[in-house]
mmCIF file of C-alpha atoms in Angstrom:
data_model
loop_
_atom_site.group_PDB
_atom_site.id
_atom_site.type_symbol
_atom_site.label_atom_id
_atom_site.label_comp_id
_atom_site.label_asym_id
_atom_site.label_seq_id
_atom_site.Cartn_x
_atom_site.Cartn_y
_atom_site.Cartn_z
ATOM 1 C CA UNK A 1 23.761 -9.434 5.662
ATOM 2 C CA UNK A 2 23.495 -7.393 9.180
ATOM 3 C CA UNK A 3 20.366 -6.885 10.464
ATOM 4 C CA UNK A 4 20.922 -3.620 12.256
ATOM 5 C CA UNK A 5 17.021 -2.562 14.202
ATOM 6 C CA UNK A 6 14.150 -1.187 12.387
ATOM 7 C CA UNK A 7 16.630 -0.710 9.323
ATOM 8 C CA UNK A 8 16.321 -4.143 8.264
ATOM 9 C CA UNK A 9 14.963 -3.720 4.798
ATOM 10 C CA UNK A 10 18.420 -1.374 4.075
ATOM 11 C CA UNK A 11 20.852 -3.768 3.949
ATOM 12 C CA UNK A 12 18.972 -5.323 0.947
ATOM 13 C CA UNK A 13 18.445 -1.734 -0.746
ATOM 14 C CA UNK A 14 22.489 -1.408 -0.302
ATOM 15 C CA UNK A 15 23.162 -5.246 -1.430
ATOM 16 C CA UNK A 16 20.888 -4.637 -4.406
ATOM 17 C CA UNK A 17 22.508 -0.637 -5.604
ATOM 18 C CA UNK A 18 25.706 -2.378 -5.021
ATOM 19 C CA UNK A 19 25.369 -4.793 -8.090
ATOM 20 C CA UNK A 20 24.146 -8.126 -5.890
ATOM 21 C CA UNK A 21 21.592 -10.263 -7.900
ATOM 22 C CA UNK A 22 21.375 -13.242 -6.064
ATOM 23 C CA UNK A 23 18.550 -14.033 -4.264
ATOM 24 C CA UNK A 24 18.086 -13.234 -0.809
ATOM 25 C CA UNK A 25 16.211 -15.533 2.027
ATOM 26 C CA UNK A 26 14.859 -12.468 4.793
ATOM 27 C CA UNK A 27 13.299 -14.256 7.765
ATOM 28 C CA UNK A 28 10.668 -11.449 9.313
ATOM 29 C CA UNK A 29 8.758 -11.260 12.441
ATOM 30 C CA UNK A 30 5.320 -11.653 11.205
ATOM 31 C CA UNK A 31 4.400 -7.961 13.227
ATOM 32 C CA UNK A 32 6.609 -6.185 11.562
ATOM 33 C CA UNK A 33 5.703 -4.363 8.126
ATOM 34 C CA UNK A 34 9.237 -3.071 6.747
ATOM 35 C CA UNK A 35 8.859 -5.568 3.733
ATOM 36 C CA UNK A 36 6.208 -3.563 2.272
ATOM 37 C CA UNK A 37 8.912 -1.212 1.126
ATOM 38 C CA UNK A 38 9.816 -3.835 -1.447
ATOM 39 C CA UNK A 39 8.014 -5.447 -4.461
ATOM 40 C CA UNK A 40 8.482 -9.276 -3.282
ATOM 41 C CA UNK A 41 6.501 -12.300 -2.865
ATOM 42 C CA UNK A 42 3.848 -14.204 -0.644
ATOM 43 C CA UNK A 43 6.246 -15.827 2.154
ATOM 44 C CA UNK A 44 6.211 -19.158 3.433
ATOM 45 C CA UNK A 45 4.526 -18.745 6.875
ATOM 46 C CA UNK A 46 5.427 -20.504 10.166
ATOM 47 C CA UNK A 47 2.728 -20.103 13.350
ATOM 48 C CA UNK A 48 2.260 -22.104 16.796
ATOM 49 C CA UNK A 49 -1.084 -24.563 16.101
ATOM 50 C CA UNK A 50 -2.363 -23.088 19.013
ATOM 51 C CA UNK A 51 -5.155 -20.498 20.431
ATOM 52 C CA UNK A 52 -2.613 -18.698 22.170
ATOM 53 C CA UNK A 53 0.831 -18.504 20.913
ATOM 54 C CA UNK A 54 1.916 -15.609 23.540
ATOM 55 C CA UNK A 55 2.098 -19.053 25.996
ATOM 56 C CA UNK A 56 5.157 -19.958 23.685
ATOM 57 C CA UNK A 57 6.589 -16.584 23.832
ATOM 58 C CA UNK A 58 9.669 -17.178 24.702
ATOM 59 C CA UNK A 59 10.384 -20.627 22.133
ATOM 60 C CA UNK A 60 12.875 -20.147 19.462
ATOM 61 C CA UNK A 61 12.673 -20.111 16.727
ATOM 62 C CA UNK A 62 9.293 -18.692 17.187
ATOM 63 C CA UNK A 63 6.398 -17.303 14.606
ATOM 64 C CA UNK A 64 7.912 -16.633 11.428
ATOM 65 C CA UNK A 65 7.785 -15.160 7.720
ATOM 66 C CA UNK A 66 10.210 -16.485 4.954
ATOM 67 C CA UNK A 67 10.461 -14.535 2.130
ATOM 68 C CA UNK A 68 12.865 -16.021 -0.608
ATOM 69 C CA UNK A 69 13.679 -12.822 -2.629
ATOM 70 C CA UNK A 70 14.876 -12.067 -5.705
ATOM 71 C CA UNK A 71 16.244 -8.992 -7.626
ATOM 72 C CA UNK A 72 12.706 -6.684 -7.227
ATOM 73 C CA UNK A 73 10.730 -4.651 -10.006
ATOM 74 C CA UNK A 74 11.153 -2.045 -6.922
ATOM 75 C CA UNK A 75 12.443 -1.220 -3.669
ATOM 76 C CA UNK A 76 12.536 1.886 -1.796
ATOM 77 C CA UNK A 77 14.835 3.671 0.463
ATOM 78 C CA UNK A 78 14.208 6.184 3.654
ATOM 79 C CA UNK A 79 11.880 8.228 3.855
ATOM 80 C CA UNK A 80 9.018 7.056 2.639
ATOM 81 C CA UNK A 81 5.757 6.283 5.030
ATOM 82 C CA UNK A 82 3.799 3.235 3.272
ATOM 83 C CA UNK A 83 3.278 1.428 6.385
ATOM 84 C CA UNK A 84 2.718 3.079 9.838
ATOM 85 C CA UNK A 85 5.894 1.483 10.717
ATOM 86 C CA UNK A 86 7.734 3.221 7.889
ATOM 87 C CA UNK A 87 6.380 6.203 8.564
ATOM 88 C CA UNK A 88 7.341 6.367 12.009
ATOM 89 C CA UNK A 89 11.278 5.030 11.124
ATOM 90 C CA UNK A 90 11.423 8.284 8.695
ATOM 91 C CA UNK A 91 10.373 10.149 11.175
ATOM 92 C CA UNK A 92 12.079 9.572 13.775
ATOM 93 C CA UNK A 93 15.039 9.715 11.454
ATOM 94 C CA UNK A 94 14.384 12.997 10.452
ATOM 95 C CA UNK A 95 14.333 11.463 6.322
ATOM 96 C CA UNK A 96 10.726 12.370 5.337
ATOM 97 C CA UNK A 97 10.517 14.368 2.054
ATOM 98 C CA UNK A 98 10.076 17.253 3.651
ATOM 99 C CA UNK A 99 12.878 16.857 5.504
ATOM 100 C CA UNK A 100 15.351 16.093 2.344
ATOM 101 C CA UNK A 101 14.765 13.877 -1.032
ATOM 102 C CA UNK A 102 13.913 10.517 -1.139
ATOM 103 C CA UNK A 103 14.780 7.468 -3.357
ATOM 104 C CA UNK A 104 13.615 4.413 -4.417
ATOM 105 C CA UNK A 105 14.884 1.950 -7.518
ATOM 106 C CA UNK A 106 12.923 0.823 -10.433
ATOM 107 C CA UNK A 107 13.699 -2.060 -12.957
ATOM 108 C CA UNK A 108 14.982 -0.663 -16.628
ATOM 109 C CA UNK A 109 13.175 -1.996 -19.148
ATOM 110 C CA UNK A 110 12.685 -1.164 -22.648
ATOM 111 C CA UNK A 111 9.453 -0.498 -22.988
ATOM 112 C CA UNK A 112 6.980 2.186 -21.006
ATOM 113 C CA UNK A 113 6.552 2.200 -17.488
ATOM 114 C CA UNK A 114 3.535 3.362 -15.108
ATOM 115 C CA UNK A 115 4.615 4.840 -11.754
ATOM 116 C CA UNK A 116 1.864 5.058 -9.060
ATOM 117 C CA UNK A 117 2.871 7.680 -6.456
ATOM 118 C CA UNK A 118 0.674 8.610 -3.470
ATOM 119 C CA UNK A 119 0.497 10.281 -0.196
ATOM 120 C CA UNK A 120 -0.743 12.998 2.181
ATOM 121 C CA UNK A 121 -0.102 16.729 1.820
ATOM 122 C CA UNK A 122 0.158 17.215 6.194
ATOM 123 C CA UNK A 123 0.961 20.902 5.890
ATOM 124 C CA UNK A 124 -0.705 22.632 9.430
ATOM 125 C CA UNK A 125 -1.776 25.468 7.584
ATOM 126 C CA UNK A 126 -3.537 24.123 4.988
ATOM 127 C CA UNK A 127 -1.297 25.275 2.086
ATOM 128 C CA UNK A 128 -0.831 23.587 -1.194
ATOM 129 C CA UNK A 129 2.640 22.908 -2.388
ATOM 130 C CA UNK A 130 4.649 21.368 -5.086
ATOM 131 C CA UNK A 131 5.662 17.599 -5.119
ATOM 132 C CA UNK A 132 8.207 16.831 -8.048
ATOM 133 C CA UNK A 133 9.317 13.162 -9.457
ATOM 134 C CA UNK A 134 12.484 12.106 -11.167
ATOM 135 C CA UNK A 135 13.768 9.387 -12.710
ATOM 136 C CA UNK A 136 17.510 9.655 -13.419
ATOM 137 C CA UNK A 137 17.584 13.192 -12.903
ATOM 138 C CA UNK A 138 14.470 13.635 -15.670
ATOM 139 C CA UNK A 139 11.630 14.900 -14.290
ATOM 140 C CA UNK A 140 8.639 13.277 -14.937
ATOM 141 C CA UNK A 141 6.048 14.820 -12.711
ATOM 142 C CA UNK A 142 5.644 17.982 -11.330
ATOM 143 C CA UNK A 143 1.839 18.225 -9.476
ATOM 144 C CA UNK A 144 0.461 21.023 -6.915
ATOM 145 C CA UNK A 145 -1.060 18.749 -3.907
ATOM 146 C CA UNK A 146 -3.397 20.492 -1.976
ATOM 147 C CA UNK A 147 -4.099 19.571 1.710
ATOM 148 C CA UNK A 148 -5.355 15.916 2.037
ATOM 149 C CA UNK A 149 -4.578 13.062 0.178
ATOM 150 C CA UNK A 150 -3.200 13.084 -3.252
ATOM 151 C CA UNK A 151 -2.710 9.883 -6.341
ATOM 152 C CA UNK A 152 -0.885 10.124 -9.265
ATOM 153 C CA UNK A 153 -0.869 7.395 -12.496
ATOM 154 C CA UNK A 154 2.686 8.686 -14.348
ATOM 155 C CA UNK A 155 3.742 7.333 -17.949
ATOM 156 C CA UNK A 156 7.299 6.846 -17.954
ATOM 157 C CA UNK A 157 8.786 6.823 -21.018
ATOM 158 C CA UNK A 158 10.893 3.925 -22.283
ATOM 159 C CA UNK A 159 13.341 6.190 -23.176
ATOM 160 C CA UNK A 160 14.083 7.282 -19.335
ATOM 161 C CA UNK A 161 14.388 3.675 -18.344
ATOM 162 C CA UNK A 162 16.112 1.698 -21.552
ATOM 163 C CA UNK A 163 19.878 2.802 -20.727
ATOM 164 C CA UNK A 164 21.776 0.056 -19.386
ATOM 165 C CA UNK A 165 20.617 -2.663 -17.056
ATOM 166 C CA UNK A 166 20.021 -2.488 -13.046
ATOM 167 C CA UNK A 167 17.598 0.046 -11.920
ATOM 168 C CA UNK A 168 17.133 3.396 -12.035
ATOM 169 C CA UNK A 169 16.614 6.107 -9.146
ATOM 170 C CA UNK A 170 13.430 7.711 -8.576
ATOM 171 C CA UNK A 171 13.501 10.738 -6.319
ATOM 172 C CA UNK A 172 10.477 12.392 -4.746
ATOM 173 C CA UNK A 173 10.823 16.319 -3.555
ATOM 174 C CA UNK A 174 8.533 18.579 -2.039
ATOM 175 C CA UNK A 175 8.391 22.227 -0.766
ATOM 176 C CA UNK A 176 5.886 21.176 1.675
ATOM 177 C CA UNK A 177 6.686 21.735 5.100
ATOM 178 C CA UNK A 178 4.920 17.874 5.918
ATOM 179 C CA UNK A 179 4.501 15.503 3.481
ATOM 180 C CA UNK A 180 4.007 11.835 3.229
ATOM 181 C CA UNK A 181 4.497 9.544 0.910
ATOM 182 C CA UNK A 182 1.967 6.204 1.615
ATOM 183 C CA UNK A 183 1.500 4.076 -2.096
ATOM 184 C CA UNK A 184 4.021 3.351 -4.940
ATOM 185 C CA UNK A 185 4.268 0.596 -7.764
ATOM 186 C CA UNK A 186 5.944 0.675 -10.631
ATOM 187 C CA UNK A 187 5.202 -2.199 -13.585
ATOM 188 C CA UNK A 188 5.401 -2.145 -17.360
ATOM 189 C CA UNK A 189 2.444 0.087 -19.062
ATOM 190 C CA UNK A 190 -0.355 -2.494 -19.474
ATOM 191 C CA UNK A 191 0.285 -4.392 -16.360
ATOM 192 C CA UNK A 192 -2.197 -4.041 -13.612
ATOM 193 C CA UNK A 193 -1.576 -0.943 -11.105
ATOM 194 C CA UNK A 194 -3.624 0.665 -8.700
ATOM 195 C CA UNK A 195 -4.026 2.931 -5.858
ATOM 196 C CA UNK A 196 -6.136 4.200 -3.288
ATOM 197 C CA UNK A 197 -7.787 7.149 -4.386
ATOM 198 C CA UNK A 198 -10.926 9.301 -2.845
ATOM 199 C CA UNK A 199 -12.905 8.225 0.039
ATOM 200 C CA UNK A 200 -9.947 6.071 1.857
ATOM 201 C CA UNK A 201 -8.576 7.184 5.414
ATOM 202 C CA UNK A 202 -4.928 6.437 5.927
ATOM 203 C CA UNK A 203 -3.516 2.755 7.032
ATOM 204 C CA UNK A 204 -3.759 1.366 10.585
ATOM 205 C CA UNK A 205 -2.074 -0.576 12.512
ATOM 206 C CA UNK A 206 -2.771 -3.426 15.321
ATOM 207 C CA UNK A 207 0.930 -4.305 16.952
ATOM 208 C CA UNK A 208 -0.435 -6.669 18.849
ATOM 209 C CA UNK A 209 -1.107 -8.883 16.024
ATOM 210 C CA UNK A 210 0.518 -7.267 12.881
ATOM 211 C CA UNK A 211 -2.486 -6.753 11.119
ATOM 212 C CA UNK A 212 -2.590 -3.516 8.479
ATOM 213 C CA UNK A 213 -6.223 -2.857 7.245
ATOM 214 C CA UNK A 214 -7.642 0.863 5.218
ATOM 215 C CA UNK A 215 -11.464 1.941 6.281
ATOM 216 C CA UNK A 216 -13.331 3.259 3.657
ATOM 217 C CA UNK A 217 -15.595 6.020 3.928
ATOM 218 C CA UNK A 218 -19.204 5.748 2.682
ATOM 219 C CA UNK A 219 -17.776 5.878 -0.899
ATOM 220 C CA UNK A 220 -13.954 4.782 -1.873
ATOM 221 C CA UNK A 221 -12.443 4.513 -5.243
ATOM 222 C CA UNK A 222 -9.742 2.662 -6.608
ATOM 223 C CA UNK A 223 -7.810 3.716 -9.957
ATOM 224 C CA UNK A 224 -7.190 0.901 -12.176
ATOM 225 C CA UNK A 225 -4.312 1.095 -15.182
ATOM 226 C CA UNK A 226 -4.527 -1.556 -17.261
ATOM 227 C CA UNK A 227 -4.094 -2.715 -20.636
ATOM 228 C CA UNK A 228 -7.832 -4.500 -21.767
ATOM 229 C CA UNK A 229 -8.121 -7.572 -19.861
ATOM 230 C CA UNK A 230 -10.245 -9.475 -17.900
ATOM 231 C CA UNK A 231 -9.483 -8.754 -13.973
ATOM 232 C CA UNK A 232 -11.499 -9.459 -10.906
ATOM 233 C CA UNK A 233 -11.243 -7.695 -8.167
ATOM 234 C CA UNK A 234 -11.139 -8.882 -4.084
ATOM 235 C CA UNK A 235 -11.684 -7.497 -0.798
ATOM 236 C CA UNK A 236 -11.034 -8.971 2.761
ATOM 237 C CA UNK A 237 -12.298 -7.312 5.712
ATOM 238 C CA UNK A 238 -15.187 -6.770 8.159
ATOM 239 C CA UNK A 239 -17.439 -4.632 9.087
ATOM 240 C CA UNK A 240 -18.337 -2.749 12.880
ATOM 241 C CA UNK A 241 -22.174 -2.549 12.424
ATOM 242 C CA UNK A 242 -23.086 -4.568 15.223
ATOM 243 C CA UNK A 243 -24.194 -7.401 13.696
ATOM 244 C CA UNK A 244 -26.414 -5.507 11.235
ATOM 245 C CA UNK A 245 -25.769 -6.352 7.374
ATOM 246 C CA UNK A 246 -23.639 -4.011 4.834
ATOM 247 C CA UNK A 247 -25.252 -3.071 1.241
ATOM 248 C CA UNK A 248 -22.183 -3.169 -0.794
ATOM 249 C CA UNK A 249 -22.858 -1.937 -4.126
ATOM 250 C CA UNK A 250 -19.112 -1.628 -6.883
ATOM 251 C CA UNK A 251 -19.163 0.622 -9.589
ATOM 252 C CA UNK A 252 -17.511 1.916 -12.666
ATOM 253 C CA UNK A 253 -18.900 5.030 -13.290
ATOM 254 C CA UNK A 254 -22.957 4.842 -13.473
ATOM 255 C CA UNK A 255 -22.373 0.894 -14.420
ATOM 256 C CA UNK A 256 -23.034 -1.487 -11.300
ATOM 257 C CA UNK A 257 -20.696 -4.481 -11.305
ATOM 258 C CA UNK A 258 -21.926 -5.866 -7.528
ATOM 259 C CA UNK A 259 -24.675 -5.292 -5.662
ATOM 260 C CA UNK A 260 -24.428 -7.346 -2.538
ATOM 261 C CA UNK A 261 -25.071 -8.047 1.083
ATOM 262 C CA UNK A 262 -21.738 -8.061 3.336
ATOM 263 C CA UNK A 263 -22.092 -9.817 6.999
ATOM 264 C CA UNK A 264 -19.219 -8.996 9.742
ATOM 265 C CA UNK A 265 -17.075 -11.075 7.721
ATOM 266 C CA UNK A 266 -16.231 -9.322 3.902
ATOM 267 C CA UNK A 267 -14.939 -11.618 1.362
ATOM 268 C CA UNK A 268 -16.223 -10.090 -2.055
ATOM 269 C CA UNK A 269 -14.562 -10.859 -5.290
ATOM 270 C CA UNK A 270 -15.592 -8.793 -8.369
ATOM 271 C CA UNK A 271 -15.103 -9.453 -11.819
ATOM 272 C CA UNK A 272 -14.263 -6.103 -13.691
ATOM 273 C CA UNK A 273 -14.559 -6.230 -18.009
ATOM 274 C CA UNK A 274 -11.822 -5.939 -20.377
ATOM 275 C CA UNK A 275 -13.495 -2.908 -22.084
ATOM 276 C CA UNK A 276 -13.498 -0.745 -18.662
ATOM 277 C CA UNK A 277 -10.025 -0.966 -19.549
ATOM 278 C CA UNK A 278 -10.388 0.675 -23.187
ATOM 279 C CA UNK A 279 -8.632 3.726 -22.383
ATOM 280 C CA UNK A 280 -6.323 2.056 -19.934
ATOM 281 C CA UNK A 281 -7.420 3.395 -16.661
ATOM 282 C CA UNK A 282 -10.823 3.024 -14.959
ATOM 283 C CA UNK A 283 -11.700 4.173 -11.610
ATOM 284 C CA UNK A 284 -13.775 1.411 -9.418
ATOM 285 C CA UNK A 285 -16.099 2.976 -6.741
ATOM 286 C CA UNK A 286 -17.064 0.626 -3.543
ATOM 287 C CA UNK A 287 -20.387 2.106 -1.620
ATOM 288 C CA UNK A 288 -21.391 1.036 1.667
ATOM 289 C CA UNK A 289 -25.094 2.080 3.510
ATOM 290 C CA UNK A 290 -23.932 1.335 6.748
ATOM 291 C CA UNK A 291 -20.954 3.903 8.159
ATOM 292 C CA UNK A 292 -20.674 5.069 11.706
ATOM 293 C CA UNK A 293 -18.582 7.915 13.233
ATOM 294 C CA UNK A 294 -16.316 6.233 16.216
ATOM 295 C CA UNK A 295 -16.938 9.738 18.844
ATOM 296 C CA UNK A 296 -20.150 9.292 18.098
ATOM 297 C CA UNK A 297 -20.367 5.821 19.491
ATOM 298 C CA UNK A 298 -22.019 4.784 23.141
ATOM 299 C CA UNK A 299 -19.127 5.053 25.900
ATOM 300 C CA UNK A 300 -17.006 6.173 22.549
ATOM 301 C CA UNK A 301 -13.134 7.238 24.513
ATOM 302 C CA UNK A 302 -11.888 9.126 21.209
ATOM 303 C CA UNK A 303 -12.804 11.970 19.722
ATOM 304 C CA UNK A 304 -12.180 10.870 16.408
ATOM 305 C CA UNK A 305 -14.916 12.080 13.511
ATOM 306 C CA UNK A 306 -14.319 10.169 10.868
ATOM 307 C CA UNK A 307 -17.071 8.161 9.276
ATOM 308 C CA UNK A 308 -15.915 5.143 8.587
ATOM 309 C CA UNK A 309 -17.768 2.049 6.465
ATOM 310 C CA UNK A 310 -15.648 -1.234 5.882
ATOM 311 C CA UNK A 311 -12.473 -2.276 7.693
ATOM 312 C CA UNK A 312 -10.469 -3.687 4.407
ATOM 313 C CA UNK A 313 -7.351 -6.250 5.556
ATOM 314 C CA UNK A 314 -6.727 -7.012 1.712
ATOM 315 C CA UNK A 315 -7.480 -5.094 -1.738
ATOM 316 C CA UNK A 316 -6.098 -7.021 -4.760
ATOM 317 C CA UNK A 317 -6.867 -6.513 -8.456
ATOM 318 C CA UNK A 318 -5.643 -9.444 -10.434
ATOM 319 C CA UNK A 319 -5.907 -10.640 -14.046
ATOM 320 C CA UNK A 320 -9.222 -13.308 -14.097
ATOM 321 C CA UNK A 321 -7.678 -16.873 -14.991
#
C-alpha cells in the first residue's frame, strides 16, 4: 500500500471499504499515534539496547512498531481528533465535524452493539449545540452537548447492523461551530467498553518520546458497560508531588474498592465485582489528595490553571482471568 505523510492510516481505511480482508503488516514509527484510529493489536516492538538511541539516529532500519493487522471491529476515517496527532491532521485538513461529517466503520454483527462516542464541545461562545450519530443512514443518537466535554454509551440495535457482511458507516454531525471528537469503541453489548468521563483533562502529548498520558483532576470517573463479570481494572502513570505520597482511594458509588498509597511511580490494579455490573454500566471514580495547579508552581512559565492529580500513561479495564 502507499504510505503517503501523516495519512498513513488511510490507505488501510480505503483497502478495508474496498472489500480487502487480508491481513495487513503496518510498520510505525514508535512517535507517531495515527494507529489509534484503528481497533488493532499490541505490536511487536523493536528499540536500540541502549541509554541513548538518538546516538543511532541515523541507522536503518531504526526503532520500530509491527503491527500484524487484521480486518478491525473498527476503524475511523478523517476528521476525528483521538490523539493530538489526529486532531491536528483534521485540522489542518479542514475535516473536523464542524467543518463537514465524519465516518468511521463498524463490524455487522447480529446481535446488539454498544457505541462509545466522546469529545469536546470547543464552541468560543460557550453555546450548546446538537451532535447527531448514524449508522447506515439511521440515526441513533441525537444529544445537546453543552460547552466542555461530553460521553455517550449508545445501544445499537442488531437490527441496524445484521444486513449483510463488511461494516457499516457511522457518521458523526454537529451544528457546532468547534467540535471534537477524542474516544470511540464499538464491541458487542456485554463486552467491556469504557470512556473517560468527568474529572479528565484532554490527552497530551510528548514528541520527543511518543508518549500519550490523560491527568486527572482531584476526582475522575470512568463509565464501565459490561455484561456481569469479573474485571479488574489498571492504571500506569506517575505522579508530580515532589516526592510526597498520593492517597488513591477507587470507588463505585459510596462503595470503596482501593484505598491506597501511590509513590512517583503508579501501577494500581483494581479488581471491580460482577454485580457492579447488574445493570450493565457502572461508573468507577479514582480520587487523589494530592493535586497541584501548574501557574501556581515556583518559577511556573505557563499560565495554565488546571489542577491536575495523576499523570495516567495507561487505563485498561479487562475481564479478571
Amino acid at each position: 500500500l502507499a504510505v503517503p505523510p501523516k495519512h498513513e492510516w488511510l490507505q488501510l481505511v480505503d483497502y478495508w471499504n474496498g472489500g480487502g480482508r487480508r491481513p495487513v503488516w503496518f510498520i510505525a514509527d514508535p512517535l507517531r499515534s495515527d494507529l489509534a484510529l484503528i481497533a488493532h493489536p499490541a505490536p511487536r516492538t523493536y528499540r536500540w539496547g541502549l541509554p541513548r538511541p538518538v546516538l543511532f539516529g541515523g541507522m536503518r532500519p531504526n526503532e520500530m512498531d509491527w503491527y500484524s493487522i487484521d480486518p478491525p471491529d473498527w476503524y475511523l476515517g478523517e476528521g476525528w481528533a483521538i490523539t493530538p496527532e489526529s486532531a491536528g491532521v483534521a485540522l489542518e485538513d479542514r475535516r473536523d465535524p464542524a467543518a463537514q461529517p465524519i465516518q468511521g466503520w463498524i463490524r455487522r454483527r447480529p446481535v446488539p452493539s454498544t457505541l462509545m462516542i466522546g469529545g469536546r464541545n470547543l464552541a468560543a461562545d460557550g453555546a450548546s449545540g446538537r451532535v447527531r450519530v448514524d449508522v447506515d443512514g439511521r440515526l441513533v443518537d441525537d444529544a445537546l452537548v453543552a460547552p466542555g466535554f461530553f460521553l455517550r454509551m449508545i445501544d445499537v440495535p442488531a437490527s441496524d447492523l445484521a444486513a449483510g457482511g463488511g461494516y457499516g458507516t457511522v457518521t458523526v454531525t454537529t451544528d457546532l461551530p468547534r467540535l471534537a471528537v477524542e474516544q470511540f469503541d464499538a464491541k458487542a453489548a456485554g463486552d467491556v467498553v469504557f470512556g473517560y468521563a468527568d474529572g479528565w483533562h484532554e490527552q497530551e502529548y510528548n514528541p520527543s518520546t511518543g508518549r500519550l498520558w490523560h491527568w486527572t483532576s482531584e476526582r475522575a470517573s470512568l463509565r464501565v458497560r459490561s455484561e456481569p463479570r469479573p474485571l479488574r481494572l489498571r492504571l500506569e502513570g506517575e505522579t508530580e508531588t515532589f516526592g510526597e505520597p498520593s492517597r488513591v482511594v477507587v470507588r463505585a458509588g459510596s462503595r470503596v474498592l482501593a484505598d491506597l498509597m501511590a509513590g512517583p511511580l503508579i501501577a494500581i490494579a483494581v479488581d471491580l465485582p460482577a454485580d457492579l455490573f447488574e445493570r450493565g454500566e457502572a461508573t468507577i471514580t479514582i480520587e487523589t489528595d494530592r493535586t497541584f495547579v501548574p501557574a501556581e508552581r515556583r518559577f511556573a512559565r505557563t499560565s495554565d490553571r488546571r489542577r491536575l492529580g495523576l499523570k495516567i500513561y495507561d487505563c485498561s479495564i479487562i475481564p479478571s482471568s
